[in-house]
Every structure is written in structure tokens, then in C-alpha cells.
PDB file of C-alpha atoms in Angstrom:
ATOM      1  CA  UNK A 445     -18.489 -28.066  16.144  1.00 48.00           C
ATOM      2  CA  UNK A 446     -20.760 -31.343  16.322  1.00 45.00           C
ATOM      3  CA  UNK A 447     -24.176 -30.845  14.799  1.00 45.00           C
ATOM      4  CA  UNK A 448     -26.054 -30.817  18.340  1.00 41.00           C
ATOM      5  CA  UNK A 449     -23.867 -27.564  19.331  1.00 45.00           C
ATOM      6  CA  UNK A 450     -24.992 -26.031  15.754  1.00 50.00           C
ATOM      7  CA  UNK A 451     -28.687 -26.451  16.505  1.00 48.00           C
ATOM      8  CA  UNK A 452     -27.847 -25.242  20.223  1.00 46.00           C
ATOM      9  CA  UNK A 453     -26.627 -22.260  19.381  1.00 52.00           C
ATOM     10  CA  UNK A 454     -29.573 -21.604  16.438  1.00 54.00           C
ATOM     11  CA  UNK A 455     -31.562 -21.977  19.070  1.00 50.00           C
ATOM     12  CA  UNK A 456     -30.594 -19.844  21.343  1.00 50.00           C
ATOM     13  CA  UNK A 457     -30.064 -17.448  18.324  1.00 52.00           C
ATOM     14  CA  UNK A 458     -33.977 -17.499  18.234  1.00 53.00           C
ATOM     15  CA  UNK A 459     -34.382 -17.365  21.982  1.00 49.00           C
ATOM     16  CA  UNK A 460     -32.357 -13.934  21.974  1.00 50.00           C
ATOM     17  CA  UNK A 461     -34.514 -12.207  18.958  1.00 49.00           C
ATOM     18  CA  UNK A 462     -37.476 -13.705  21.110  1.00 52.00           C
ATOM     19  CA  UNK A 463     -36.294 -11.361  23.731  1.00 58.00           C
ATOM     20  CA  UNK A 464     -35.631  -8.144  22.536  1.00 75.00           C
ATOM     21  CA  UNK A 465     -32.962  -6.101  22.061  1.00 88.00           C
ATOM     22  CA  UNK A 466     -29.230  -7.274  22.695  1.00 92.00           C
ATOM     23  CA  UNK A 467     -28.178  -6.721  26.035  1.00 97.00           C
ATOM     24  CA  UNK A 468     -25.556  -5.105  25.009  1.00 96.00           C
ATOM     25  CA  UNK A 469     -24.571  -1.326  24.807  1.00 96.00           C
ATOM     26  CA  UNK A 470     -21.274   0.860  23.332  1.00 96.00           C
ATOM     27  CA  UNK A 471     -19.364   3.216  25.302  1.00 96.00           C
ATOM     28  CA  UNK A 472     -15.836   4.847  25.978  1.00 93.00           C
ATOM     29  CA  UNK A 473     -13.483   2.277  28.114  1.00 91.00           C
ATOM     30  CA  UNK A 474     -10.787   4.086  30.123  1.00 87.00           C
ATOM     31  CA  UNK A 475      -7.968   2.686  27.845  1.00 82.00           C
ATOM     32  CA  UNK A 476      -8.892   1.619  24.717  1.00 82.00           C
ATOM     33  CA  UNK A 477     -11.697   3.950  23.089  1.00 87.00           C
ATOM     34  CA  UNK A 478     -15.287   2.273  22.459  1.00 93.00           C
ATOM     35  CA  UNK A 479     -16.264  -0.661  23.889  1.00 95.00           C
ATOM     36  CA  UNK A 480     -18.831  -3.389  24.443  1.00 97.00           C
ATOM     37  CA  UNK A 481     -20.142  -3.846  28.081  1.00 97.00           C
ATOM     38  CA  UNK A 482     -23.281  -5.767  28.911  1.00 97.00           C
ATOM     39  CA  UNK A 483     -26.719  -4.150  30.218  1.00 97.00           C
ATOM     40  CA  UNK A 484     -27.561  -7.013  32.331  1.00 97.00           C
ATOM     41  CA  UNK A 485     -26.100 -10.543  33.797  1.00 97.00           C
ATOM     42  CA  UNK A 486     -25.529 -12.878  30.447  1.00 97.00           C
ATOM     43  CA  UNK A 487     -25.008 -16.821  31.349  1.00 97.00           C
ATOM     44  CA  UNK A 488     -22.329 -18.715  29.969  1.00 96.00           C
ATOM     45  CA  UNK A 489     -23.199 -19.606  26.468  1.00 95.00           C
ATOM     46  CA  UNK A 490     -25.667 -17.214  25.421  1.00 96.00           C
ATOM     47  CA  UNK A 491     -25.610 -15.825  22.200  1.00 95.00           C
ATOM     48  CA  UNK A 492     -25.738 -12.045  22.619  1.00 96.00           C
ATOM     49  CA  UNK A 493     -26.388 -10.980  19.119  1.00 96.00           C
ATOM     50  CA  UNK A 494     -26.150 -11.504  15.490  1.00 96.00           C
ATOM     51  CA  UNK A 495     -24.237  -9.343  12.579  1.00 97.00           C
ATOM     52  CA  UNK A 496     -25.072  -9.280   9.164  1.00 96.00           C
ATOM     53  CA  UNK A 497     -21.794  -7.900   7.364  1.00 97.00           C
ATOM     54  CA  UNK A 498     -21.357  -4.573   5.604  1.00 97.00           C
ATOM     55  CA  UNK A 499     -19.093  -5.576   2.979  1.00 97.00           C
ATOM     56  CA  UNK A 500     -17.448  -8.893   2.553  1.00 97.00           C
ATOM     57  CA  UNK A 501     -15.323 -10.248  -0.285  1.00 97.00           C
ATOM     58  CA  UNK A 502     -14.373 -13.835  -1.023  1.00 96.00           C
ATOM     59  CA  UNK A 503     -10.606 -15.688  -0.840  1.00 93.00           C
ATOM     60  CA  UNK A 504      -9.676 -15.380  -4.733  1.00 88.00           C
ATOM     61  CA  UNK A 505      -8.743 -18.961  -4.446  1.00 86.00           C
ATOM     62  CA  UNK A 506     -12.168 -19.603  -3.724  1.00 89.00           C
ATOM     63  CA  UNK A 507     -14.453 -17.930  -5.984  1.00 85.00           C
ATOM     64  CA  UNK A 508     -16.148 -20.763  -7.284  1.00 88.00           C
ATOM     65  CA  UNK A 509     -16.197 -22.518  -3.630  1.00 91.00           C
ATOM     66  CA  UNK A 510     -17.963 -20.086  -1.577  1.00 95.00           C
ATOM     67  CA  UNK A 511     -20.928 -17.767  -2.586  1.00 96.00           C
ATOM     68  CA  UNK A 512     -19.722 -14.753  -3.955  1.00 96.00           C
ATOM     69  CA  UNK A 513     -22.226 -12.911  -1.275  1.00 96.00           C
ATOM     70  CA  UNK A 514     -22.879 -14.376   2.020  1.00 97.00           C
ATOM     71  CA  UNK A 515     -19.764 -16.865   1.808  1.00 97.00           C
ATOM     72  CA  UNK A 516     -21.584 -19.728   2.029  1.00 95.00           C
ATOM     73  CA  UNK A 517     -19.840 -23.113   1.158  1.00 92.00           C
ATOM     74  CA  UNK A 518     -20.368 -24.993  -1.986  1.00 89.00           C
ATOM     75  CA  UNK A 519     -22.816 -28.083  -1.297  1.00 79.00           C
ATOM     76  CA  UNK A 520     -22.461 -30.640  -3.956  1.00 66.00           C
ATOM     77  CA  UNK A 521     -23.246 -29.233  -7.450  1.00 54.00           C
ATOM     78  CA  UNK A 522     -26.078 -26.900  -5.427  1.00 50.00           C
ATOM     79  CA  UNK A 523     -26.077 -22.941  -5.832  1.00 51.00           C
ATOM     80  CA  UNK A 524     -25.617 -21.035  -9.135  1.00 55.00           C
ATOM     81  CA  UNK A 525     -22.539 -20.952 -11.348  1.00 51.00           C
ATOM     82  CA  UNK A 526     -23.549 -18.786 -13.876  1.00 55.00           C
ATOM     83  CA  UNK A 527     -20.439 -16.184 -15.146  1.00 59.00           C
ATOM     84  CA  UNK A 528     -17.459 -16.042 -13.539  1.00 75.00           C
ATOM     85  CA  UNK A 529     -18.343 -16.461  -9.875  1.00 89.00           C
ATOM     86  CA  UNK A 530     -20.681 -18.751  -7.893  1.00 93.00           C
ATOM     87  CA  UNK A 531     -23.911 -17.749  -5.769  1.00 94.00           C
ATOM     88  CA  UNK A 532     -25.443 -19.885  -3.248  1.00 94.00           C
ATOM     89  CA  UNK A 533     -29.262 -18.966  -3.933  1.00 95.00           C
ATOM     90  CA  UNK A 534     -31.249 -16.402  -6.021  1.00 96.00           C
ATOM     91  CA  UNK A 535     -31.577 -14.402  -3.196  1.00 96.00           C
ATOM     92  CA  UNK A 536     -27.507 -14.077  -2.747  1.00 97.00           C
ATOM     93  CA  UNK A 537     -27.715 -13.311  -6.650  1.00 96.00           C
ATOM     94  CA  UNK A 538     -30.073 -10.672  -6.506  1.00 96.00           C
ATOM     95  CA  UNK A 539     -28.906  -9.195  -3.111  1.00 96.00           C
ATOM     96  CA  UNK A 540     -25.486  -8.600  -5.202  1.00 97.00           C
ATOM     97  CA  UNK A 541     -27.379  -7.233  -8.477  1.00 96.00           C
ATOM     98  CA  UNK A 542     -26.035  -3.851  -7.491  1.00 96.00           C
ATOM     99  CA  UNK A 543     -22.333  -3.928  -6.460  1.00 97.00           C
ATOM    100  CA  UNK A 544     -21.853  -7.223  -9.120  1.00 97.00           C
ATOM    101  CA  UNK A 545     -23.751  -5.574 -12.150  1.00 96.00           C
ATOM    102  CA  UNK A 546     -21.018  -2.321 -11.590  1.00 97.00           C
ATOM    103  CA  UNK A 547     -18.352  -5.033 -11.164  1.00 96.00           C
ATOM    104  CA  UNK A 548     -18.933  -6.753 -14.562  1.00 95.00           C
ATOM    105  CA  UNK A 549     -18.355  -3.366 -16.493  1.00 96.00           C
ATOM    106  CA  UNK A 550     -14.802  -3.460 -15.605  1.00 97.00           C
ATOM    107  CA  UNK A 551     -11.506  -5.437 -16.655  1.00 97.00           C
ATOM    108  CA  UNK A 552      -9.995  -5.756 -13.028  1.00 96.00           C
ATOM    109  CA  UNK A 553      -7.050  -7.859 -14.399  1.00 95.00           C
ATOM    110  CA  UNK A 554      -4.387  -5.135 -13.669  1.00 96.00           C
ATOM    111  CA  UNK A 555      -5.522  -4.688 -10.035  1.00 96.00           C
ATOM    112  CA  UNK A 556      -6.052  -8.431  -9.632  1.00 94.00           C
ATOM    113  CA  UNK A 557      -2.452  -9.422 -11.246  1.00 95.00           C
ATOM    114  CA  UNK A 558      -1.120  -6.634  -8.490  1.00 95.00           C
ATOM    115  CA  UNK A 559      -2.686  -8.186  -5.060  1.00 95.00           C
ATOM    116  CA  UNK A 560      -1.793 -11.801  -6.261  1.00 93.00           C
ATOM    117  CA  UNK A 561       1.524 -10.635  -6.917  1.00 94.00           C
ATOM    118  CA  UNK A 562       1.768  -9.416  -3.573  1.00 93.00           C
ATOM    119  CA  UNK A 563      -0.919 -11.293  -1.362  1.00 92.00           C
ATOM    120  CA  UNK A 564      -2.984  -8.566  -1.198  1.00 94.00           C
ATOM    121  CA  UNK A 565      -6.932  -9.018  -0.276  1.00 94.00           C
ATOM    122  CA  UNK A 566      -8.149  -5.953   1.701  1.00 95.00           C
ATOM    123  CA  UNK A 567      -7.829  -3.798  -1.589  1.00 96.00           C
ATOM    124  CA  UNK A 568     -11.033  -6.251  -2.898  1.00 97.00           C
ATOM    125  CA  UNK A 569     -13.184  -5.007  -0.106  1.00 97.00           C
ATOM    126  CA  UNK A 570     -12.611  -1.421  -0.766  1.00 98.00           C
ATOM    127  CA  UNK A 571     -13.329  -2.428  -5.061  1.00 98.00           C
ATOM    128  CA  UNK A 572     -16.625  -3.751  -3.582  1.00 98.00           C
ATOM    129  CA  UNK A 573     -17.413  -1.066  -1.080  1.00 98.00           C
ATOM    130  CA  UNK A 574     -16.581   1.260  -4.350  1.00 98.00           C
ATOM    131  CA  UNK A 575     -18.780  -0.996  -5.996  1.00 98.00           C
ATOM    132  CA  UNK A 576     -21.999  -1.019  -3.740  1.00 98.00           C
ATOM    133  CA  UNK A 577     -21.265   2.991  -3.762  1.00 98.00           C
ATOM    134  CA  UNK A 578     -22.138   3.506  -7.135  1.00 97.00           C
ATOM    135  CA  UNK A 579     -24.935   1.378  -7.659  1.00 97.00           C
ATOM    136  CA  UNK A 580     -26.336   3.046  -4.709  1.00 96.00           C
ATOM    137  CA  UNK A 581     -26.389   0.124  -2.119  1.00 96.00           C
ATOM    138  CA  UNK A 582     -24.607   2.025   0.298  1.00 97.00           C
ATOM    139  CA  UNK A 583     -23.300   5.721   1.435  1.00 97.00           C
ATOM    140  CA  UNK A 584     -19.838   6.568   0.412  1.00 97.00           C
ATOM    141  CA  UNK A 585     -19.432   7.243   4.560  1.00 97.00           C
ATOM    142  CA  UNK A 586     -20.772   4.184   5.750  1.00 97.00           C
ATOM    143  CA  UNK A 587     -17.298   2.904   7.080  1.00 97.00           C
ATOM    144  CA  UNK A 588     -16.490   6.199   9.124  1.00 96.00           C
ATOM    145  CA  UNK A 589     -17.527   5.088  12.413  1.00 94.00           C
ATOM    146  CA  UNK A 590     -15.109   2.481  12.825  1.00 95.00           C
ATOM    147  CA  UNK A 591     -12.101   3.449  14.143  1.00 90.00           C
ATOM    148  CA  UNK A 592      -8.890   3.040  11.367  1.00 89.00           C
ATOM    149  CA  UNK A 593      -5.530   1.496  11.604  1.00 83.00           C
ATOM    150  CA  UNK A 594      -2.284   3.575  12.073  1.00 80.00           C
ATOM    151  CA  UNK A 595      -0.400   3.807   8.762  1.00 82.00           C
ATOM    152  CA  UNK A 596       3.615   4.104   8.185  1.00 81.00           C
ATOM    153  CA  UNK A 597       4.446   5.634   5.177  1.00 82.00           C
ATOM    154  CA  UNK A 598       5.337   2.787   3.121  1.00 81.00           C
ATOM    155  CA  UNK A 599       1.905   1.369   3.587  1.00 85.00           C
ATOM    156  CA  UNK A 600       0.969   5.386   2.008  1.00 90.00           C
ATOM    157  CA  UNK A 601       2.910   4.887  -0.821  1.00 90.00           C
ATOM    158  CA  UNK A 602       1.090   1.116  -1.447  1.00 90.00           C
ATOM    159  CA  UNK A 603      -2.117   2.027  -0.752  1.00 93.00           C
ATOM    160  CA  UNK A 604      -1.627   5.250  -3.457  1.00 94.00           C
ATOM    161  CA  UNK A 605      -0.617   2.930  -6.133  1.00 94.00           C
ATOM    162  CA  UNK A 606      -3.982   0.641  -5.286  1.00 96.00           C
ATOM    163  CA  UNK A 607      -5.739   3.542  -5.792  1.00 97.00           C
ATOM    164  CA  UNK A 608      -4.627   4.633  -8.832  1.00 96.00           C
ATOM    165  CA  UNK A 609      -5.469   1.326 -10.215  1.00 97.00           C
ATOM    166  CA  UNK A 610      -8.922   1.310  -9.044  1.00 97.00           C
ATOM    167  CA  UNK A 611      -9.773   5.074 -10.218  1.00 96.00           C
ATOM    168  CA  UNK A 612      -8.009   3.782 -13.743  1.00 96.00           C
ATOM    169  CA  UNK A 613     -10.209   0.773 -14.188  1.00 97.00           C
ATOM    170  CA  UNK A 614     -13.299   3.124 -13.727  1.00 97.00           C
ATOM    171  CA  UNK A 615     -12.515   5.495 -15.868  1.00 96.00           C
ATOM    172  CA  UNK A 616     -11.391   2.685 -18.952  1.00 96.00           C
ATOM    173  CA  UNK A 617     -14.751   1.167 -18.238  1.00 96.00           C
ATOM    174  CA  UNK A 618     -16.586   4.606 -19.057  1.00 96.00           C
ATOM    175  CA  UNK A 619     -18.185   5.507 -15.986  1.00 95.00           C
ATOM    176  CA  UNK A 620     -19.144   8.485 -16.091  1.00 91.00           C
ATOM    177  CA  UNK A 621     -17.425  11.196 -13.425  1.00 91.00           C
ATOM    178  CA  UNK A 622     -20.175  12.051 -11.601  1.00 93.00           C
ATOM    179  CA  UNK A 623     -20.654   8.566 -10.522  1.00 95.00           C
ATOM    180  CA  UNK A 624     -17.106   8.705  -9.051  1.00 96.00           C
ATOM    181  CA  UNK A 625     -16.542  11.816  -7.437  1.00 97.00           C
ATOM    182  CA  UNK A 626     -16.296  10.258  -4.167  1.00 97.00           C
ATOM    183  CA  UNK A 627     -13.657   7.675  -5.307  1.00 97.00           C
ATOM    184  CA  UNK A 628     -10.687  10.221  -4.146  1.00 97.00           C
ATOM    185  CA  UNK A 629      -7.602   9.367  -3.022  1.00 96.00           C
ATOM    186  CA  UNK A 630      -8.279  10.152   0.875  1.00 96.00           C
ATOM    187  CA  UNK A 631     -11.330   7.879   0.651  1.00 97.00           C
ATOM    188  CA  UNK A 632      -9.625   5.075  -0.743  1.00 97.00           C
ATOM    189  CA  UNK A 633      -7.211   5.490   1.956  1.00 96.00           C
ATOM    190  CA  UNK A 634      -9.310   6.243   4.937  1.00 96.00           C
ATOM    191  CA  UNK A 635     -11.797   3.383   3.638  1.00 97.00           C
ATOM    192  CA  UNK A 636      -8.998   1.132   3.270  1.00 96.00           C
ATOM    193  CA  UNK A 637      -7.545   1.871   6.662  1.00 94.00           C
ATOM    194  CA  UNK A 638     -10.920   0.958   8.412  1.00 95.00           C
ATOM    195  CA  UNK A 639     -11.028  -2.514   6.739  1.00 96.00           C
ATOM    196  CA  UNK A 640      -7.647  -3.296   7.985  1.00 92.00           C
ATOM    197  CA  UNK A 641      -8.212  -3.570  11.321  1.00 91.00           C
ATOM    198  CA  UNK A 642     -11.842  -4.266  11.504  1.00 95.00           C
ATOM    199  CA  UNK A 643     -12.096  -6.708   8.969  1.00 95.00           C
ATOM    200  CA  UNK A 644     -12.790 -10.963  10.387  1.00 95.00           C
ATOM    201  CA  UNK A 645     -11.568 -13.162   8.983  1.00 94.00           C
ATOM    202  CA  UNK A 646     -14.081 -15.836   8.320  1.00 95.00           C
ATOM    203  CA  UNK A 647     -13.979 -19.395   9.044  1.00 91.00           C
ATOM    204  CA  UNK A 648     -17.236 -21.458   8.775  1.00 86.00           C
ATOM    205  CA  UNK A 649     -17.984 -24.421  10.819  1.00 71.00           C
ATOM    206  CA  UNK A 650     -17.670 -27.099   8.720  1.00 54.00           C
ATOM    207  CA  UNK A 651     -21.094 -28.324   8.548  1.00 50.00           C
ATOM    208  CA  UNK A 652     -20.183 -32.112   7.386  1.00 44.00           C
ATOM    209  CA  UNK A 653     -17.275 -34.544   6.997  1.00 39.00           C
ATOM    210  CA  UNK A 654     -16.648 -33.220   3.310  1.00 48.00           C
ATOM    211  CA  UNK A 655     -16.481 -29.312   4.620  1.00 47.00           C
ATOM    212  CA  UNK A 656     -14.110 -30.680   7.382  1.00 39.00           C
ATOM    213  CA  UNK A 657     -11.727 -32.166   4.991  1.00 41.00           C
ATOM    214  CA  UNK A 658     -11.820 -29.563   2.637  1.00 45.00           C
ATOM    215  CA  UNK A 659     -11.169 -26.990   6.398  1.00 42.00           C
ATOM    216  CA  UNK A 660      -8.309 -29.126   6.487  1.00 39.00           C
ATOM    217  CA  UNK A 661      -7.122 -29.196   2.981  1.00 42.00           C
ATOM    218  CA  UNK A 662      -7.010 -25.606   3.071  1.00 41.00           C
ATOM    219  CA  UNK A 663      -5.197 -24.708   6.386  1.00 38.00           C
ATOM    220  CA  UNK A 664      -2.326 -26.613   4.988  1.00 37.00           C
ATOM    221  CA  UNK A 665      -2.045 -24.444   1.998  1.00 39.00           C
ATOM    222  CA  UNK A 666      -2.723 -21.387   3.833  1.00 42.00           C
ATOM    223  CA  UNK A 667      -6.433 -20.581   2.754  1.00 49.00           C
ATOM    224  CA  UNK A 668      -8.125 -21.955   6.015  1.00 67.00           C
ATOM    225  CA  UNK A 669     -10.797 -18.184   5.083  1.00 89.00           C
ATOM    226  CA  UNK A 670     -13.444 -17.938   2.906  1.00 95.00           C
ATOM    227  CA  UNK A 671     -13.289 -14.699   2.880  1.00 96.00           C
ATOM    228  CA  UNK A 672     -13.205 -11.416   4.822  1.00 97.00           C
ATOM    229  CA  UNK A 673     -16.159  -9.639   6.256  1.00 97.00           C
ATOM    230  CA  UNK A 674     -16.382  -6.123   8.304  1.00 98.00           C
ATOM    231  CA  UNK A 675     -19.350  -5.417  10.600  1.00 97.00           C
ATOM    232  CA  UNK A 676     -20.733  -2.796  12.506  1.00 96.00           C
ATOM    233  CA  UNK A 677     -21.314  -3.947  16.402  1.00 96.00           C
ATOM    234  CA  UNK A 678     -18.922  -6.558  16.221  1.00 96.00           C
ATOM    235  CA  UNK A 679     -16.164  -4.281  15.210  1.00 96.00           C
ATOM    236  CA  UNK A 680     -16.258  -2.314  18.306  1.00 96.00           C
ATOM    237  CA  UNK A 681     -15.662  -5.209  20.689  1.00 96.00           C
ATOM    238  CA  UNK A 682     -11.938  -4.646  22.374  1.00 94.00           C
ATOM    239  CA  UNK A 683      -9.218  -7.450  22.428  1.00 94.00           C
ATOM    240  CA  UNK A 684      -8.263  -9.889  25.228  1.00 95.00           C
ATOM    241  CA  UNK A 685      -5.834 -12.669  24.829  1.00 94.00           C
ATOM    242  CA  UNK A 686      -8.432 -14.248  27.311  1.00 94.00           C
ATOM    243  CA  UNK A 687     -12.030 -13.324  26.295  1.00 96.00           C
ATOM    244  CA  UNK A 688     -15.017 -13.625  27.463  1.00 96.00           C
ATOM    245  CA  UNK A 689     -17.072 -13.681  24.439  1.00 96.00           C
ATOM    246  CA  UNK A 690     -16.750 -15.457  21.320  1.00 94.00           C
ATOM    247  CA  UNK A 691     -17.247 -14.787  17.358  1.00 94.00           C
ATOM    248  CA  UNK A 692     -18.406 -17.770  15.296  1.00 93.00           C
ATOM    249  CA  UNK A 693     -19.801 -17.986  11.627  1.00 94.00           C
ATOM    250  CA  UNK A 694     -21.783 -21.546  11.473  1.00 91.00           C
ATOM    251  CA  UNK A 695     -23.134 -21.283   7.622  1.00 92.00           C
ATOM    252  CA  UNK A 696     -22.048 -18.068   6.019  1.00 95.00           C
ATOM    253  CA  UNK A 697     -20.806 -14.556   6.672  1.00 96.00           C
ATOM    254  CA  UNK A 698     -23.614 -13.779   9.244  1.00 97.00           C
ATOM    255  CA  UNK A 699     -21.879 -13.661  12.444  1.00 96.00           C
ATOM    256  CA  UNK A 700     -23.020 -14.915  15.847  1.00 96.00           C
ATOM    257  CA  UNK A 701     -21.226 -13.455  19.086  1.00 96.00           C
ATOM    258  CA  UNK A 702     -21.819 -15.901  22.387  1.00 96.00           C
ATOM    259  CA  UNK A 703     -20.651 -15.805  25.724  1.00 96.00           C
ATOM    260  CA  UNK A 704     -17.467 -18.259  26.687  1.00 96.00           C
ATOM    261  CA  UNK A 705     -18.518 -17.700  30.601  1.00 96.00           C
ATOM    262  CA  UNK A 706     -21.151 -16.059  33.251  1.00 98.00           C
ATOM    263  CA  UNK A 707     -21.159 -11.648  32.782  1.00 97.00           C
ATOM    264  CA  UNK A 708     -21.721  -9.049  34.977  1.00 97.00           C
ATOM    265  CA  UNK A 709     -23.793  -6.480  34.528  1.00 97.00           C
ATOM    266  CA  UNK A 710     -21.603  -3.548  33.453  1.00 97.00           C
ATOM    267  CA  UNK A 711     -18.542  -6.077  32.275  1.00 97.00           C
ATOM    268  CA  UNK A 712     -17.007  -5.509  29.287  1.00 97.00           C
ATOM    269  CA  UNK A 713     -17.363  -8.483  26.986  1.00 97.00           C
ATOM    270  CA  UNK A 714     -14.064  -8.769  24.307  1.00 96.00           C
ATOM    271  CA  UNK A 715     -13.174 -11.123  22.007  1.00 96.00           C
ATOM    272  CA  UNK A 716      -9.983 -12.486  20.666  1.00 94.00           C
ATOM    273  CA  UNK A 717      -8.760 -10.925  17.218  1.00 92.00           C
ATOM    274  CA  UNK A 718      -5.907 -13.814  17.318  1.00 89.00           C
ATOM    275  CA  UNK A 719      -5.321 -17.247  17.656  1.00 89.00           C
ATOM    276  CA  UNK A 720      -5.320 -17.584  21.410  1.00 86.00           C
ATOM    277  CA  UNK A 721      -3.307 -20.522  21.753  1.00 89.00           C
ATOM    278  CA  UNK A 722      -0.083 -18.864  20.418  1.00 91.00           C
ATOM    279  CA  UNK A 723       2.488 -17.932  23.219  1.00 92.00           C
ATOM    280  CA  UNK A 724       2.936 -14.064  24.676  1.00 93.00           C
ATOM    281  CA  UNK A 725       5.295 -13.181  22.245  1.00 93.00           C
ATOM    282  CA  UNK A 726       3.703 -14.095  19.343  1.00 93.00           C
ATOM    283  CA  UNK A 727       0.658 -12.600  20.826  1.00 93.00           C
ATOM    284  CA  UNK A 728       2.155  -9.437  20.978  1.00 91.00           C
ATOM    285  CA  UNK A 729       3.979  -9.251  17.876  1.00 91.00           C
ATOM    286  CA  UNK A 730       0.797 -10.076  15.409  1.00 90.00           C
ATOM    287  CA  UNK A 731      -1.378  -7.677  17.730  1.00 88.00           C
ATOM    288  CA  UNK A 732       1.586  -4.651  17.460  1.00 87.00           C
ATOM    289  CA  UNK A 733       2.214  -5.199  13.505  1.00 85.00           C
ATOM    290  CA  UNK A 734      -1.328  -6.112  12.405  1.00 82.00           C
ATOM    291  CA  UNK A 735      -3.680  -4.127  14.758  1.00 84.00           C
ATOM    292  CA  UNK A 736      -1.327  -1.373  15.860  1.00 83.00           C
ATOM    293  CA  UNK A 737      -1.512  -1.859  19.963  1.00 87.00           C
ATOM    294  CA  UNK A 738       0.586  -3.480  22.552  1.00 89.00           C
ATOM    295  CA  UNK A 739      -1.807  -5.741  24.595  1.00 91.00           C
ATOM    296  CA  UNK A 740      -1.593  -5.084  28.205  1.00 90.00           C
ATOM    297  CA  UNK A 741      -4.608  -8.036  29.300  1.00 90.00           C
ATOM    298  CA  UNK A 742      -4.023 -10.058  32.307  1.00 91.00           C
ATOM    299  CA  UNK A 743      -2.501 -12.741  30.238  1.00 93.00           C
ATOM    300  CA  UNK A 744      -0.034 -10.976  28.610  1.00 92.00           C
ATOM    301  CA  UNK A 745       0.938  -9.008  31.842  1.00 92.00           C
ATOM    302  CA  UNK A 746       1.273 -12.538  33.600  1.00 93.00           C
ATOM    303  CA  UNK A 747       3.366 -13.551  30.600  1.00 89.00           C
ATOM    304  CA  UNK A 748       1.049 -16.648  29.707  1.00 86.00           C
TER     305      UNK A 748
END
């Protein structure tokens, strides 16, 4: 995205806030649960809202690349390096006192040697969420409004050994039990199955040549991310292997959603959980095994 698009679409970030409210609203579709449908007539290009994460978690390749927060970028030799993670401001650093200070009290080596060994990253979100829990950043329920994936068994019997290394490496670390009681196996689970399917995958725009090179350095070794993110709003827009609205992260992990063409009032804006230029069958397998539906859009019916 050239610079002159970037400042575009900050502008009409500000133009929205200027006006209110998003025009947006949430309610039941008649095949696929909760759903995003606009209030009034949006013009191609709009920006209809933006989305400051709940809980986000950086690649582990990465840790020293992209703030340990807000997912920013490394600029130069900019931000702060300090221990064993990098933060892009004092204001990342001290937005993270909470859920970081908690994290430092722990030896995660055991859990962190068992998702590399299996390429494993949604089981650092729920550590995190855990995390922010105990300091008292968040509620132990805040996830329970977004709808979770469908699990098989043998995902059970995974997710049940995760646990069991999380609860472990609180309890070595001394915390005391009170502090914990939430951290049961049903929450880890339920939590866990929420940030499966809800969770972005985040992929700035690169901001200058540098970031583009290093964009394209890491798609070929299959770390393209900085990280993961889950959000509230943004989580309950539907799928459509031919949306109408758009997700896009310009600087960090704050997410901007803009329209791709002219809505109606009452039109149900969706974005595209995939890459949309794969072909119908791909499509459909990566939307059946990682977000547990068969799409049935016009695109996929038309077998495009």
C-alpha cells in the first residue's frame, strides 16, 4: 500500500470518529448466527470502524522484531529492548506492566519447547489471556461472547495436555491458588476454542522499502505474521469468498475495517478469513478444516 493510500485511509479514519458512531450494528443472519449489517448507505472505501485488540501475542520468531504489545515493527535501533522481549514505546511497556510482570515469574520453557515442537501459537494467547487475568487487566469471561470452534477429540486430548502445562508452570512459579481458581481445565479449553477461530492473523503494511523486504523475506520462510490478534466487533463479521469489506492493519495490531464497494442500507458487510485468490477447492478445504463450515457464497456456488 503506497504511502498516499496510508494517509487516505488515516484520514478517513478521523473523518469516521468525526462522525459518530459506526454505522454499523450486530444481529442474527438467517444462516450463519451473528452478523454485521450496515445502518445506513456506506461508499466504496470508507472506513467503517476501528478495533483495538483484546489479546494479541507475537510470532516467536519475532520477538525482538515486533513490539511485544501492539505488534508494531522494529524501526531502526528505535523502541525498547530491555529483557527478553522488545517494546515499541513506554506506553506499549507500561500498557503490558500487568500481563508481562505475571509473565516474568514463570519458566515457560516446557510449554514453549512443546508448541515449537509442534507449530503451535494459539496456546500463547490463552498464556497471555491467563496472564492479563491475574494481574487483573481483564475478566476471566471476557472471551465468552465470541462464538468457539467445533472440536474433534484429538484436538481434546491436545488441548488437555496444553493445559496441564500451563496450570504446572503456575503452580512451580508459586502463585498462590486463589489467584488461579479460574485457570480450570474447561476454561482453558473453551478460551482456547474461541481464539481459534476468531483470532487474525496480522500482517502490517509495510510502511517502507526495508519493511517490504523484510514482508518478503518472511513469506518465503513461512512467517509472513507478526503475530495474532482477537477482537471484539471484528470477530463477528461472517465470511465471503467475495467480500465486501476489508480488514487491514497499517502500523500495528489496531485494526481498520473499510469498505471494498458502495452498501446498502441493511446489507451485510463480510470479510474474507482466507486468501481470496486461491481456487474453490482450496477455498473450501482451509474454510471446512480451519473454521469448521462449508462456504455456500455466490462464488463458491458458481465454482469460481
Amino acid at each position: 500500500m503506497s504511502l498516499v493510500r496510508r494517509r487516505l485511509l488515516s484520514t478517513a479514519a478521523a473523518v469516521a470518529a468525526a462522525r459518530g458512531p459506526p454505522p454499523v450494528r450486530v444481529a442474527l443472519t438467517d444462516s450463519a448466527g451473528r452478523g454485521v449489517f450496515a445502518t445506513r448507505p456506506i461508499a466504496n472505501g470508507e472506513v467503517l470502524h476501528s478495533a483495538q485488540p483484546l489479546v494479541t501475542h507475537p510470532s516467536r520468531s519475532l520477538f525482538h522484531e515486533v513490539c511485544y504489545r501492539c505488534l508494531r515493527r522494529k524501526a531502526g535501533k528505535g523502541g525498547d529492548s530491555r529483557g527478553d522481549c522488545y517494546f515499541c514505546s513506554d506506553a506499549c511497556r507500561e500498557h503490558a506492566e500487568g500481563f508481562h510482570g505475571i509473565e516474568k515469574k514463570a519458566d515457560w520453557s516446557l510449554l514453549d519447547d512443546h508448541c515449537s515442537s509442534r507449530g503451535l501459537k494459539y496456546p500463547y494467547m490463552v498464556k497471555r489471556l491467563a496472564c492479563m487475568v491475574i494481574s487483573g487487566d481483564v475478566g476471566a469471561d471476557c472471551l465468552d461472547i465470541l462464538q468457539p470452534a467445533q472440536l474433534h477429540q484429538g484436538t481434546l486430548i491436545e488441548m488437555e495436555e496444553e493445559f496441564e502445562l500451563l496450570k504446572s508452570t503456575f503452580r512451580k512459579a508459586g502463585f498462590q491458588e486463589e489467584l488461579t481458581t479460574f485457570l480450570t481445565k474447561q476454561w482453558y479449553i473453551n478460551v482456547l476454542a474461541r481464539i481459534r477461530v476468531n483470532a487474525f492473523r496480522i500482517e502490517l503494511v509495510a510502511s517502507s522499502y526495508e519493511d517490504l523486504l523484510s514482508s518478503a523475506v518472511a513469506s518465503v520462510t513461512c512467517d509472513a505474521s507478526v503475530g495474532n490478534a482477537v477482537y471484539m466487533l471484528p470477530s463477528f463479521y461472517n465470511h465471503d469468498c467475495d467480500p465486501n469489506t476489508h480488514i487491514v492493519w497499517l502500523e500495528n495490531a489496531d485494526a481498520k475495517l473499510t469498505t471494498l464497494r458502495d452498501i446498502d442500507e441493511g446489507e451485510e458487510l463480510r470479510i474474507c478469513y482466507i486468501d481470496t485468490s486461491m481456487d474453490v477447492n482450496a477455498r473450501q478445504k482451509i474454510l471446512t478444516e480451519g473454521f469448521g463450515f462449508q462456504c455456500r457464497c455466490q462464488r463458491c456456488l458458481s465454482g469460481d
